[in-house]
mmCIF file of C-alpha atoms in Angstrom:
data_model
loop_
_atom_site.group_PDB
_atom_site.id
_atom_site.type_symbol
_atom_site.label_atom_id
_atom_site.label_comp_id
_atom_site.label_asym_id
_atom_site.label_seq_id
_atom_site.Cartn_x
_atom_site.Cartn_y
_atom_site.Cartn_z
ATOM 1 C CA UNK A 2 -26.380 -8.988 -27.251
ATOM 2 C CA UNK A 3 -23.755 -7.705 -29.415
ATOM 3 C CA UNK A 4 -25.803 -4.547 -29.869
ATOM 4 C CA UNK A 5 -26.363 -4.484 -26.202
ATOM 5 C CA UNK A 6 -22.535 -4.664 -25.437
ATOM 6 C CA UNK A 7 -21.976 -2.220 -27.843
ATOM 7 C CA UNK A 8 -24.160 0.221 -26.175
ATOM 8 C CA UNK A 9 -22.458 -0.640 -22.950
ATOM 9 C CA UNK A 10 -19.326 0.565 -24.294
ATOM 10 C CA UNK A 11 -19.961 3.583 -26.209
ATOM 11 C CA UNK A 12 -23.197 5.384 -24.050
ATOM 12 C CA UNK A 13 -20.828 6.049 -21.260
ATOM 13 C CA UNK A 14 -18.213 7.636 -23.658
ATOM 14 C CA UNK A 15 -20.663 10.036 -25.599
ATOM 15 C CA UNK A 16 -24.150 10.032 -24.448
ATOM 16 C CA UNK A 17 -23.695 9.252 -20.637
ATOM 17 C CA UNK A 18 -20.439 10.662 -20.566
ATOM 18 C CA UNK A 19 -19.656 10.393 -16.149
ATOM 19 C CA UNK A 20 -18.426 13.818 -16.165
ATOM 20 C CA UNK A 21 -20.213 16.145 -18.525
ATOM 21 C CA UNK A 22 -23.253 14.629 -18.508
ATOM 22 C CA UNK A 23 -23.832 12.687 -15.119
ATOM 23 C CA UNK A 24 -21.628 15.230 -13.088
ATOM 24 C CA UNK A 25 -19.823 12.491 -11.368
ATOM 25 C CA UNK A 26 -15.829 12.321 -10.088
ATOM 26 C CA UNK A 27 -15.150 15.896 -10.888
ATOM 27 C CA UNK A 28 -12.898 16.444 -7.725
ATOM 28 C CA UNK A 29 -10.089 14.745 -9.162
ATOM 29 C CA UNK A 30 -10.943 15.569 -13.060
ATOM 30 C CA UNK A 31 -10.446 19.222 -11.783
ATOM 31 C CA UNK A 32 -7.203 18.859 -9.798
ATOM 32 C CA UNK A 33 -4.681 16.875 -11.590
ATOM 33 C CA UNK A 34 -5.174 18.557 -15.119
ATOM 34 C CA UNK A 35 -2.426 20.904 -15.088
ATOM 35 C CA UNK A 36 -0.071 18.514 -17.360
ATOM 36 C CA UNK A 37 -0.992 15.985 -19.569
ATOM 37 C CA UNK A 38 1.506 13.507 -18.101
ATOM 38 C CA UNK A 39 -0.375 13.657 -14.556
ATOM 39 C CA UNK A 40 -3.994 13.595 -16.305
ATOM 40 C CA UNK A 41 -3.058 10.240 -18.256
ATOM 41 C CA UNK A 42 -1.726 8.486 -15.366
ATOM 42 C CA UNK A 43 -4.552 9.625 -13.254
ATOM 43 C CA UNK A 44 -7.079 8.288 -16.365
ATOM 44 C CA UNK A 45 -5.539 4.828 -16.593
ATOM 45 C CA UNK A 46 -5.600 4.532 -12.716
ATOM 46 C CA UNK A 47 -9.289 5.181 -12.775
ATOM 47 C CA UNK A 48 -9.997 3.113 -15.755
ATOM 48 C CA UNK A 49 -8.350 0.081 -14.162
ATOM 49 C CA UNK A 50 -10.120 1.014 -10.911
ATOM 50 C CA UNK A 51 -13.686 1.094 -11.992
ATOM 51 C CA UNK A 52 -13.135 -1.658 -14.466
ATOM 52 C CA UNK A 53 -11.477 -4.749 -11.675
ATOM 53 C CA UNK A 54 -14.064 -3.172 -9.102
ATOM 54 C CA UNK A 55 -16.894 -3.513 -11.115
ATOM 55 C CA UNK A 56 -15.982 -7.050 -11.965
ATOM 56 C CA UNK A 57 -15.484 -8.262 -8.350
ATOM 57 C CA UNK A 58 -18.524 -6.497 -6.990
ATOM 58 C CA UNK A 59 -20.651 -8.211 -9.820
ATOM 59 C CA UNK A 60 -19.040 -11.697 -8.991
ATOM 60 C CA UNK A 61 -20.121 -10.897 -5.372
ATOM 61 C CA UNK A 62 -23.268 -9.483 -6.023
ATOM 62 C CA UNK A 63 -25.554 -12.450 -4.703
ATOM 63 C CA UNK A 64 -23.321 -13.027 -1.743
ATOM 64 C CA UNK A 65 -23.637 -9.332 -0.508
ATOM 65 C CA UNK A 66 -26.197 -8.424 1.972
ATOM 66 C CA UNK A 67 -28.304 -5.387 1.105
ATOM 67 C CA UNK A 68 -27.482 -3.671 4.234
ATOM 68 C CA UNK A 69 -23.699 -3.652 4.394
ATOM 69 C CA UNK A 70 -22.979 -3.048 0.708
ATOM 70 C CA UNK A 71 -21.883 0.205 0.980
ATOM 71 C CA UNK A 72 -18.894 -0.719 3.263
ATOM 72 C CA UNK A 73 -18.200 -3.844 1.113
ATOM 73 C CA UNK A 74 -17.852 -1.848 -2.018
ATOM 74 C CA UNK A 75 -15.537 0.675 -0.320
ATOM 75 C CA UNK A 76 -13.542 -2.193 0.980
ATOM 76 C CA UNK A 77 -13.207 -3.545 -2.755
ATOM 77 C CA UNK A 78 -12.612 -0.309 -3.994
ATOM 78 C CA UNK A 79 -10.041 0.779 -1.413
ATOM 79 C CA UNK A 80 -7.937 -2.627 -1.902
ATOM 80 C CA UNK A 81 -7.827 -1.740 -5.867
ATOM 81 C CA UNK A 82 -6.811 1.879 -4.993
ATOM 82 C CA UNK A 83 -4.173 0.627 -2.722
ATOM 83 C CA UNK A 84 -2.677 -1.478 -5.344
ATOM 84 C CA UNK A 85 -2.862 0.770 -8.060
ATOM 85 C CA UNK A 86 -0.902 3.261 -5.264
ATOM 86 C CA UNK A 87 1.873 0.822 -4.714
ATOM 87 C CA UNK A 88 2.338 -0.129 -8.205
ATOM 88 C CA UNK A 89 2.692 3.529 -9.019
ATOM 89 C CA UNK A 90 5.225 4.117 -6.083
ATOM 90 C CA UNK A 91 7.155 1.073 -7.315
ATOM 91 C CA UNK A 92 7.562 2.186 -11.054
ATOM 92 C CA UNK A 93 10.598 3.952 -11.752
ATOM 93 C CA UNK A 94 9.304 6.621 -13.960
ATOM 94 C CA UNK A 95 5.865 6.870 -12.248
ATOM 95 C CA UNK A 96 7.140 7.444 -8.612
ATOM 96 C CA UNK A 97 7.507 11.361 -9.510
ATOM 97 C CA UNK A 98 4.182 11.629 -10.980
ATOM 98 C CA UNK A 99 2.608 9.547 -7.855
ATOM 99 C CA UNK A 100 4.075 12.409 -5.760
ATOM 100 C CA UNK A 101 2.615 15.060 -8.068
ATOM 101 C CA UNK A 102 -0.644 13.682 -7.694
ATOM 102 C CA UNK A 103 -0.770 13.387 -4.304
ATOM 103 C CA UNK A 104 -4.112 12.541 -2.503
ATOM 104 C CA UNK A 105 -5.623 12.428 -5.577
ATOM 105 C CA UNK A 106 -4.696 8.750 -6.016
ATOM 106 C CA UNK A 107 -6.168 8.203 -2.888
ATOM 107 C CA UNK A 108 -9.492 9.984 -3.509
ATOM 108 C CA UNK A 109 -10.206 7.660 -6.267
ATOM 109 C CA UNK A 110 -11.750 5.565 -3.378
ATOM 110 C CA UNK A 111 -14.410 8.347 -3.288
ATOM 111 C CA UNK A 112 -14.488 9.225 -6.874
ATOM 112 C CA UNK A 113 -18.547 8.919 -7.433
ATOM 113 C CA UNK A 114 -17.774 7.043 -10.784
ATOM 114 C CA UNK A 115 -16.403 4.037 -9.086
ATOM 115 C CA UNK A 116 -19.162 3.731 -6.518
ATOM 116 C CA UNK A 117 -21.749 5.182 -9.010
ATOM 117 C CA UNK A 118 -21.403 2.277 -11.592
ATOM 118 C CA UNK A 119 -21.028 -0.189 -8.740
ATOM 119 C CA UNK A 120 -24.158 0.541 -7.526
ATOM 120 C CA UNK A 121 -26.140 1.404 -10.902
ATOM 121 C CA UNK A 122 -24.817 -1.342 -12.891
ATOM 122 C CA UNK A 123 -22.502 -3.989 -11.530
ATOM 123 C CA UNK A 124 -24.779 -5.010 -8.387
ATOM 124 C CA UNK A 125 -27.366 -6.202 -11.233
ATOM 125 C CA UNK A 126 -25.610 -7.363 -14.103
ATOM 126 C CA UNK A 127 -23.317 -10.270 -15.081
ATOM 127 C CA UNK A 128 -19.471 -9.933 -14.798
ATOM 128 C CA UNK A 129 -18.480 -9.480 -18.172
ATOM 129 C CA UNK A 130 -20.773 -6.770 -19.071
ATOM 130 C CA UNK A 131 -19.963 -4.880 -15.782
ATOM 131 C CA UNK A 132 -16.082 -5.180 -16.190
ATOM 132 C CA UNK A 133 -16.888 -3.418 -19.860
ATOM 133 C CA UNK A 134 -19.158 -0.924 -18.208
ATOM 134 C CA UNK A 135 -16.721 -0.239 -15.687
ATOM 135 C CA UNK A 136 -13.805 0.364 -18.418
ATOM 136 C CA UNK A 137 -15.904 2.413 -20.579
ATOM 137 C CA UNK A 138 -17.101 4.893 -17.923
ATOM 138 C CA UNK A 139 -13.276 4.825 -16.857
ATOM 139 C CA UNK A 140 -12.554 5.883 -20.703
ATOM 140 C CA UNK A 141 -15.332 8.461 -20.792
ATOM 141 C CA UNK A 142 -13.994 10.020 -17.677
ATOM 142 C CA UNK A 143 -10.223 9.902 -18.954
ATOM 143 C CA UNK A 144 -11.252 11.392 -22.208
ATOM 144 C CA UNK A 145 -12.604 14.419 -20.551
ATOM 145 C CA UNK A 146 -9.321 14.594 -18.236
ATOM 146 C CA UNK A 147 -6.826 14.390 -21.201
ATOM 147 C CA UNK A 148 -8.932 17.417 -23.167
ATOM 148 C CA UNK A 149 -8.980 19.682 -20.046
ATOM 149 C CA UNK A 150 -5.365 18.635 -19.263
ATOM 150 C CA UNK A 151 -4.143 19.427 -23.089
ATOM 151 C CA UNK A 152 -5.564 23.001 -23.092
ATOM 152 C CA UNK A 153 -4.526 23.650 -19.673
ATOM 153 C CA UNK A 154 -0.726 22.634 -20.440
ATOM 154 C CA UNK A 155 -0.652 24.023 -23.750
ATOM 155 C CA UNK A 156 -1.990 27.718 -22.753
ATOM 156 C CA UNK A 157 -0.211 27.573 -19.110
ATOM 157 C CA UNK A 158 3.248 26.512 -19.977
ATOM 158 C CA UNK A 159 3.326 26.228 -24.001
ATOM 159 C CA UNK A 160 4.293 22.799 -23.642
ATOM 160 C CA UNK A 161 2.701 19.175 -24.150
ATOM 161 C CA UNK A 162 3.832 16.282 -22.426
ATOM 162 C CA UNK A 163 6.820 18.501 -21.293
ATOM 163 C CA UNK A 164 7.793 19.320 -24.887
ATOM 164 C CA UNK A 165 7.890 22.989 -25.776
ATOM 165 C CA UNK A 166 5.287 23.301 -28.556
ATOM 166 C CA UNK A 167 4.402 26.795 -28.943
ATOM 167 C CA UNK A 168 7.189 29.176 -30.148
ATOM 168 C CA UNK A 169 9.047 30.555 -27.632
ATOM 169 C CA UNK A 170 8.086 33.885 -27.958
ATOM 170 C CA UNK A 171 4.556 33.003 -26.160
ATOM 171 C CA UNK A 172 4.068 34.296 -22.694
ATOM 172 C CA UNK A 173 2.479 31.494 -20.664
ATOM 173 C CA UNK A 174 -0.880 32.303 -19.310
ATOM 174 C CA UNK A 175 -0.592 31.675 -15.383
ATOM 175 C CA UNK A 176 -4.343 32.047 -14.935
ATOM 176 C CA UNK A 177 -4.898 28.768 -16.850
ATOM 177 C CA UNK A 178 -2.845 26.925 -14.566
ATOM 178 C CA UNK A 179 -4.728 27.948 -11.263
ATOM 179 C CA UNK A 180 -7.725 25.973 -10.179
ATOM 180 C CA UNK A 181 -10.700 28.568 -11.341
ATOM 181 C CA UNK A 182 -9.753 27.932 -14.507
ATOM 182 C CA UNK A 183 -10.223 24.348 -14.844
ATOM 183 C CA UNK A 184 -13.958 24.843 -13.728
ATOM 184 C CA UNK A 185 -14.446 27.378 -16.474
ATOM 185 C CA UNK A 186 -12.526 25.099 -19.048
ATOM 186 C CA UNK A 187 -15.136 22.273 -18.210
ATOM 187 C CA UNK A 188 -18.009 24.610 -18.247
ATOM 188 C CA UNK A 189 -17.071 25.629 -22.089
ATOM 189 C CA UNK A 190 -16.736 21.676 -22.833
ATOM 190 C CA UNK A 191 -20.175 21.013 -21.367
ATOM 191 C CA UNK A 192 -21.254 24.049 -23.648
ATOM 192 C CA UNK A 193 -19.773 22.508 -26.438
ATOM 193 C CA UNK A 194 -21.001 18.858 -25.895
ATOM 194 C CA UNK A 195 -24.917 20.139 -25.254
ATOM 195 C CA UNK A 196 -24.499 22.600 -28.474
ATOM 196 C CA UNK A 197 -23.977 19.474 -30.588
ATOM 197 C CA UNK A 198 -26.212 17.147 -28.745
ATOM 198 C CA UNK A 199 -29.310 18.949 -28.145
ATOM 199 C CA UNK A 200 -31.016 15.899 -26.265
ATOM 200 C CA UNK A 201 -28.900 16.850 -23.278
ATOM 201 C CA UNK A 202 -29.597 20.456 -23.014
ATOM 202 C CA UNK A 203 -31.572 21.444 -19.543
ATOM 203 C CA UNK A 204 -34.696 23.203 -19.162
ATOM 204 C CA UNK B 1046 -1.468 32.438 17.449
ATOM 205 C CA UNK B 1047 -0.321 29.117 15.350
ATOM 206 C CA UNK B 1048 -4.162 28.205 15.635
ATOM 207 C CA UNK B 1049 -5.643 31.166 14.649
ATOM 208 C CA UNK B 1050 -3.509 31.202 11.738
ATOM 209 C CA UNK B 1051 -4.174 27.640 10.474
ATOM 210 C CA UNK B 1052 -8.117 28.184 11.197
ATOM 211 C CA UNK B 1053 -8.017 31.560 8.466
ATOM 212 C CA UNK B 1054 -5.798 29.754 6.282
ATOM 213 C CA UNK B 1055 -8.143 26.339 6.142
ATOM 214 C CA UNK B 1056 -11.063 28.497 5.691
ATOM 215 C CA UNK B 1057 -10.043 31.035 3.048
ATOM 216 C CA UNK B 1058 -6.561 30.256 1.446
ATOM 217 C CA UNK B 1059 -6.864 26.334 1.286
ATOM 218 C CA UNK B 1060 -10.610 26.186 0.895
ATOM 219 C CA UNK B 1061 -11.698 22.466 0.151
ATOM 220 C CA UNK B 1062 -13.690 23.543 -3.041
ATOM 221 C CA UNK B 1063 -11.933 26.701 -4.344
ATOM 222 C CA UNK B 1064 -8.419 24.861 -3.836
ATOM 223 C CA UNK B 1065 -8.521 21.685 -3.815
ATOM 224 C CA UNK B 1066 -12.278 20.806 -5.688
ATOM 225 C CA UNK B 1067 -12.973 18.342 -2.660
ATOM 226 C CA UNK B 1068 -16.474 17.373 -2.247
ATOM 227 C CA UNK B 1069 -17.413 18.604 -5.781
ATOM 228 C CA UNK B 1070 -19.941 16.253 -6.586
ATOM 229 C CA UNK B 1071 -22.339 16.682 -3.817
ATOM 230 C CA UNK B 1072 -21.393 20.438 -3.924
ATOM 231 C CA UNK B 1073 -22.774 20.866 -7.483
ATOM 232 C CA UNK B 1074 -25.764 18.024 -6.952
ATOM 233 C CA UNK B 1075 -27.065 19.770 -3.416
ATOM 234 C CA UNK B 1076 -26.916 23.374 -3.953
ATOM 235 C CA UNK B 1077 -30.064 24.173 -5.708
ATOM 236 C CA UNK B 1078 -31.528 25.715 -2.504
ATOM 237 C CA UNK B 1079 -30.107 27.568 0.377
ATOM 238 C CA UNK B 1080 -32.145 25.134 2.954
ATOM 239 C CA UNK B 1081 -30.506 22.082 1.503
ATOM 240 C CA UNK B 1082 -27.059 23.322 1.535
ATOM 241 C CA UNK B 1083 -27.309 24.631 4.722
ATOM 242 C CA UNK B 1084 -28.201 21.098 5.968
ATOM 243 C CA UNK B 1085 -25.553 19.067 4.127
ATOM 244 C CA UNK B 1086 -22.624 21.807 5.112
ATOM 245 C CA UNK B 1087 -23.192 21.590 8.936
ATOM 246 C CA UNK B 1088 -23.306 17.592 8.549
ATOM 247 C CA UNK B 1089 -19.911 17.739 6.581
ATOM 248 C CA UNK B 1090 -18.546 20.266 9.317
ATOM 249 C CA UNK B 1091 -19.610 17.840 12.243
ATOM 250 C CA UNK B 1092 -18.356 14.832 10.310
ATOM 251 C CA UNK B 1093 -14.825 16.362 9.565
ATOM 252 C CA UNK B 1094 -14.872 17.470 13.151
ATOM 253 C CA UNK B 1095 -14.959 13.890 14.484
ATOM 254 C CA UNK B 1096 -13.445 12.080 12.002
ATOM 255 C CA UNK B 1097 -9.930 13.622 11.243
ATOM 256 C CA UNK B 1098 -9.109 13.599 15.068
ATOM 257 C CA UNK B 1099 -9.929 10.147 15.073
ATOM 258 C CA UNK B 1100 -7.873 9.327 11.807
ATOM 259 C CA UNK B 1101 -4.856 11.348 13.492
ATOM 260 C CA UNK B 1102 -4.723 9.297 16.278
ATOM 261 C CA UNK B 1103 -4.657 6.283 14.356
ATOM 262 C CA UNK B 1104 -1.947 7.448 11.809
ATOM 263 C CA UNK B 1105 0.137 8.724 14.626
ATOM 264 C CA UNK B 1106 -0.123 5.431 16.936
ATOM 265 C CA UNK B 1107 -0.953 2.589 14.441
ATOM 266 C CA UNK B 1108 -0.008 3.420 10.801
ATOM 267 C CA UNK B 1109 3.118 5.936 10.475
ATOM 268 C CA UNK B 1110 6.556 4.136 10.129
ATOM 269 C CA UNK B 1111 7.522 3.532 13.552
ATOM 270 C CA UNK B 1112 4.347 4.337 14.990
ATOM 271 C CA UNK B 1113 3.950 0.987 16.811
ATOM 272 C CA UNK B 1114 6.925 1.694 19.067
ATOM 273 C CA UNK B 1115 4.875 2.110 22.238
ATOM 274 C CA UNK B 1116 4.316 -1.586 21.966
ATOM 275 C CA UNK B 1117 7.955 -2.502 22.131
ATOM 276 C CA UNK B 1118 11.324 -2.071 20.625
ATOM 277 C CA UNK B 1119 10.813 -5.014 18.206
ATOM 278 C CA UNK B 1120 7.990 -3.207 16.391
ATOM 279 C CA UNK B 1121 10.033 0.084 15.629
ATOM 280 C CA UNK B 1122 10.764 -0.944 12.045
ATOM 281 C CA UNK B 1123 7.080 -1.734 11.459
ATOM 282 C CA UNK B 1124 5.492 0.779 8.433
ATOM 283 C CA UNK B 1125 1.817 0.282 8.043
ATOM 284 C CA UNK B 1126 1.032 3.316 6.096
ATOM 285 C CA UNK B 1127 0.217 1.335 3.058
ATOM 286 C CA UNK B 1128 -2.889 0.555 4.915
ATOM 287 C CA UNK B 1129 -4.071 4.120 5.747
ATOM 288 C CA UNK B 1130 -6.592 4.711 2.601
ATOM 289 C CA UNK B 1131 -8.540 1.444 3.747
ATOM 290 C CA UNK B 1132 -8.225 2.219 7.790
ATOM 291 C CA UNK B 1133 -9.302 6.137 7.038
ATOM 292 C CA UNK B 1134 -12.297 5.145 4.809
ATOM 293 C CA UNK B 1135 -13.268 2.445 7.412
ATOM 294 C CA UNK B 1136 -13.312 4.821 10.109
ATOM 295 C CA UNK B 1137 -15.271 7.395 8.095
ATOM 296 C CA UNK B 1138 -17.988 4.787 6.876
ATOM 297 C CA UNK B 1139 -18.410 3.511 10.412
ATOM 298 C CA UNK B 1140 -18.609 6.771 11.825
ATOM 299 C CA UNK B 1141 -21.086 8.027 9.489
ATOM 300 C CA UNK B 1142 -23.219 4.892 10.131
ATOM 301 C CA UNK B 1143 -23.117 5.334 13.771
ATOM 302 C CA UNK B 1144 -24.063 8.903 13.618
ATOM 303 C CA UNK B 1145 -26.697 8.357 11.435
ATOM 304 C CA UNK B 1146 -28.129 5.838 13.677
ATOM 305 C CA UNK B 1147 -27.583 8.016 16.932
ATOM 306 C CA UNK B 1148 -29.434 11.053 15.054
ATOM 307 C CA UNK B 1149 -32.331 8.728 13.984
ATOM 308 C CA UNK B 1150 -32.833 7.507 17.484
ATOM 309 C CA UNK B 1151 -32.514 10.507 19.632
ATOM 310 C CA UNK B 1152 -33.188 13.505 17.290
ATOM 311 C CA UNK B 1153 -35.865 12.521 14.911
ATOM 312 C CA UNK B 1154 -36.398 16.207 13.507
ATOM 313 C CA UNK B 1155 -32.698 16.550 12.447
ATOM 314 C CA UNK B 1156 -32.866 13.206 11.067
ATOM 315 C CA UNK B 1157 -35.756 14.047 8.542
ATOM 316 C CA UNK B 1158 -34.031 17.180 7.612
ATOM 317 C CA UNK B 1159 -30.571 15.757 7.053
ATOM 318 C CA UNK B 1160 -32.001 12.281 6.592
ATOM 319 C CA UNK B 1161 -30.532 11.409 2.767
ATOM 320 C CA UNK B 1162 -27.596 13.713 3.129
ATOM 321 C CA UNK B 1163 -25.832 11.476 6.030
ATOM 322 C CA UNK B 1164 -25.084 8.697 4.128
ATOM 323 C CA UNK B 1165 -23.837 10.573 1.235
ATOM 324 C CA UNK B 1166 -21.227 11.906 3.487
ATOM 325 C CA UNK B 1167 -19.187 8.802 3.612
ATOM 326 C CA UNK B 1168 -18.304 8.832 -0.049
ATOM 327 C CA UNK B 1169 -17.835 12.799 0.110
ATOM 328 C CA UNK B 1170 -13.996 13.424 -1.008
ATOM 329 C CA UNK B 1171 -14.188 16.140 1.562
ATOM 330 C CA UNK B 1172 -14.145 14.000 4.153
ATOM 331 C CA UNK B 1173 -11.306 11.594 2.976
ATOM 332 C CA UNK B 1174 -9.471 14.280 1.327
ATOM 333 C CA UNK B 1175 -9.030 16.133 5.043
ATOM 334 C CA UNK B 1176 -7.826 12.625 6.368
ATOM 335 C CA UNK B 1177 -5.156 12.586 3.530
ATOM 336 C CA UNK B 1178 -3.964 16.093 4.060
ATOM 337 C CA UNK B 1179 -3.792 15.616 7.717
ATOM 338 C CA UNK B 1180 -1.576 12.488 6.890
ATOM 339 C CA UNK B 1181 0.765 14.915 4.852
ATOM 340 C CA UNK B 1182 0.830 17.748 6.774
ATOM 341 C CA UNK B 1183 2.691 16.098 10.090
ATOM 342 C CA UNK B 1184 0.314 18.020 12.469
ATOM 343 C CA UNK B 1185 1.611 17.603 16.435
ATOM 344 C CA UNK B 1186 -0.596 17.220 18.954
ATOM 345 C CA UNK B 1187 -4.461 16.845 18.866
ATOM 346 C CA UNK B 1188 -5.190 20.457 18.578
ATOM 347 C CA UNK B 1189 -4.042 21.295 15.301
ATOM 348 C CA UNK B 1190 -6.246 18.476 13.347
ATOM 349 C CA UNK B 1191 -9.236 19.818 15.331
ATOM 350 C CA UNK B 1192 -8.711 23.269 14.244
ATOM 351 C CA UNK B 1193 -7.800 22.491 10.598
ATOM 352 C CA UNK B 1194 -10.992 20.054 10.659
ATOM 353 C CA UNK B 1195 -13.178 22.866 11.911
ATOM 354 C CA UNK B 1196 -11.514 25.540 9.368
ATOM 355 C CA UNK B 1197 -11.762 23.451 5.899
ATOM 356 C CA UNK B 1198 -15.326 22.041 7.280
ATOM 357 C CA UNK B 1199 -16.429 25.820 7.654
ATOM 358 C CA UNK B 1200 -14.544 26.599 4.256
ATOM 359 C CA UNK B 1201 -16.676 24.088 2.568
ATOM 360 C CA UNK B 1202 -20.386 25.061 4.438
ATOM 361 C CA UNK B 1203 -19.581 28.453 3.379
ATOM 362 C CA UNK B 1204 -18.834 27.784 -0.517
ATOM 363 C CA UNK B 1205 -21.997 25.750 -0.404
ATOM 364 C CA UNK B 1206 -24.190 28.076 0.981
ATOM 365 C CA UNK B 1207 -22.811 30.896 -1.293
ATOM 366 C CA UNK B 1208 -23.269 28.908 -4.266
ATOM 367 C CA UNK B 1209 -26.844 27.902 -3.418
ATOM 368 C CA UNK B 1210 -27.660 31.419 -3.089
ATOM 369 C CA UNK B 1211 -26.463 32.609 -6.671
ATOM 370 C CA UNK B 1212 -28.125 29.517 -8.043
ATOM 371 C CA UNK B 1213 -31.642 30.726 -6.560
ATOM 372 C CA UNK B 1214 -30.914 33.993 -8.224
ATOM 373 C CA UNK B 1215 -29.507 32.519 -11.441
ATOM 374 C CA UNK B 1216 -32.791 30.958 -11.847
ATOM 375 C CA UNK B 1217 -34.115 34.257 -13.276
ATOM 376 C CA UNK B 1218 -31.322 35.062 -15.747
ATOM 377 C CA UNK B 1219 -31.544 34.390 -19.482
ATOM 378 C CA UNK B 1220 -28.698 31.871 -20.039
ATOM 379 C CA UNK B 1221 -27.647 30.461 -23.569
ATOM 380 C CA UNK B 1222 -29.606 27.137 -23.797
ATOM 381 C CA UNK B 1223 -26.653 24.623 -24.018
ATOM 382 C CA UNK B 1224 -25.007 26.211 -21.131
ATOM 383 C CA UNK B 1225 -28.167 26.256 -18.897
ATOM 384 C CA UNK B 1226 -27.827 24.023 -15.414
ATOM 385 C CA UNK B 1227 -24.584 22.403 -15.107
ATOM 386 C CA UNK B 1228 -22.591 24.613 -17.490
ATOM 387 C CA UNK B 1229 -23.325 27.956 -16.003
ATOM 388 C CA UNK B 1230 -22.836 26.697 -12.499
ATOM 389 C CA UNK B 1231 -19.227 25.424 -13.123
ATOM 390 C CA UNK B 1232 -18.326 28.758 -14.726
ATOM 391 C CA UNK B 1233 -19.967 30.453 -11.438
ATOM 392 C CA UNK B 1234 -17.896 28.418 -9.322
ATOM 393 C CA UNK B 1235 -14.848 29.269 -11.228
ATOM 394 C CA UNK B 1236 -15.479 32.872 -10.808
ATOM 395 C CA UNK B 1237 -16.119 32.287 -7.083
ATOM 396 C CA UNK B 1238 -12.938 30.614 -6.976
ATOM 397 C CA UNK B 1239 -11.029 33.542 -8.493
ATOM 398 C CA UNK B 1240 -12.586 35.794 -6.223
ATOM 399 C CA UNK B 1241 -11.314 33.490 -3.246
ATOM 400 C CA UNK B 1242 -7.746 33.703 -4.500
ATOM 401 C CA UNK B 1243 -7.652 37.205 -3.257
ATOM 402 C CA UNK B 1244 -7.053 35.837 -0.136
ATOM 403 C CA UNK B 1245 -3.911 33.715 -1.298
ATOM 404 C CA UNK B 1246 -0.619 35.054 0.520
ATOM 405 C CA UNK B 1247 -2.607 36.292 4.038
ATOM 406 C CA UNK B 1248 -0.384 35.637 6.692
ATOM 407 C CA UNK B 1249 -1.295 36.151 10.299
#
């Protein structure tokens, strides 16, 4: 059991990372990574939403009729996202970040990771492993988000968390801030990941 | 004139894929060949075209701050906008289910070619994203959300068909092993996005 739990937690972070291996939840991963701060808030929101909605759906798994399960799942997830959104709006320091993330907080509802984990794991497992699985997948997602945001903020504005890091003579590369570069950067991360872990390569 | 400008803008400048990354999951998963990409693209246009005006009506007459004024003066202060996520997604999920049943009943040939992609659309970010952008943009009148829905749907359709065509050809090229499959696809989409950026700043 302990071995199993460890597997549940570690697998989504490395071997079965939701972004680089399963290619789920790409939309928000790319759009919110211009700055590290926004990416971190987004990552935390997704961790909370995946964890708690997996837990709730797992508790309900024996009472949800199979035919309407998608709508029930959507309602649970939407409720969690509304809670997160309202909390972000209420916080003094987080209100500005909520404005900056704009529609992407709302789009956590349709983030495939959340629905995917509920469908694939929470509906067939006990509540505690489901909670851990949801949290671990959120962490795996957040990790990639933070890596992409690190490079984009460093090269695009020469700062990290808004603090100047590179010497002031550095001319910011504006291409890095634009959307297409996020895709190319993610392509390169996948490249590195698969070069290290040869099992993941496609034929 | 305004409509044409909004239409062209939503296809090229504010392209759902290249500018906002919406609907990326199914975009990458279903773009392996042109035929299925074509089917999914058309389904997305259709669902966007139907759900966006419905959500606009709900937003204007129920959810916005002060939207319930038509019920009586005592409702003028009511602000239900915190409910918008759940209302929008419920409309989309219900609508997709409805379309699926209608198509299955009356157009079985279309259903068999689209079948699996229809339910997928309920969780396509492009659809919910369209409704959320509509809420931010304060459209006036039912015309603008309709044109916006059509434009962004066509933009998504163009993007997925173009990527599918490139990926069909990509199968013959010699890509480094770790980059094969999804890695090279990301870089291709990035390059396509750069090409689409040349439309930026177009004014009609």
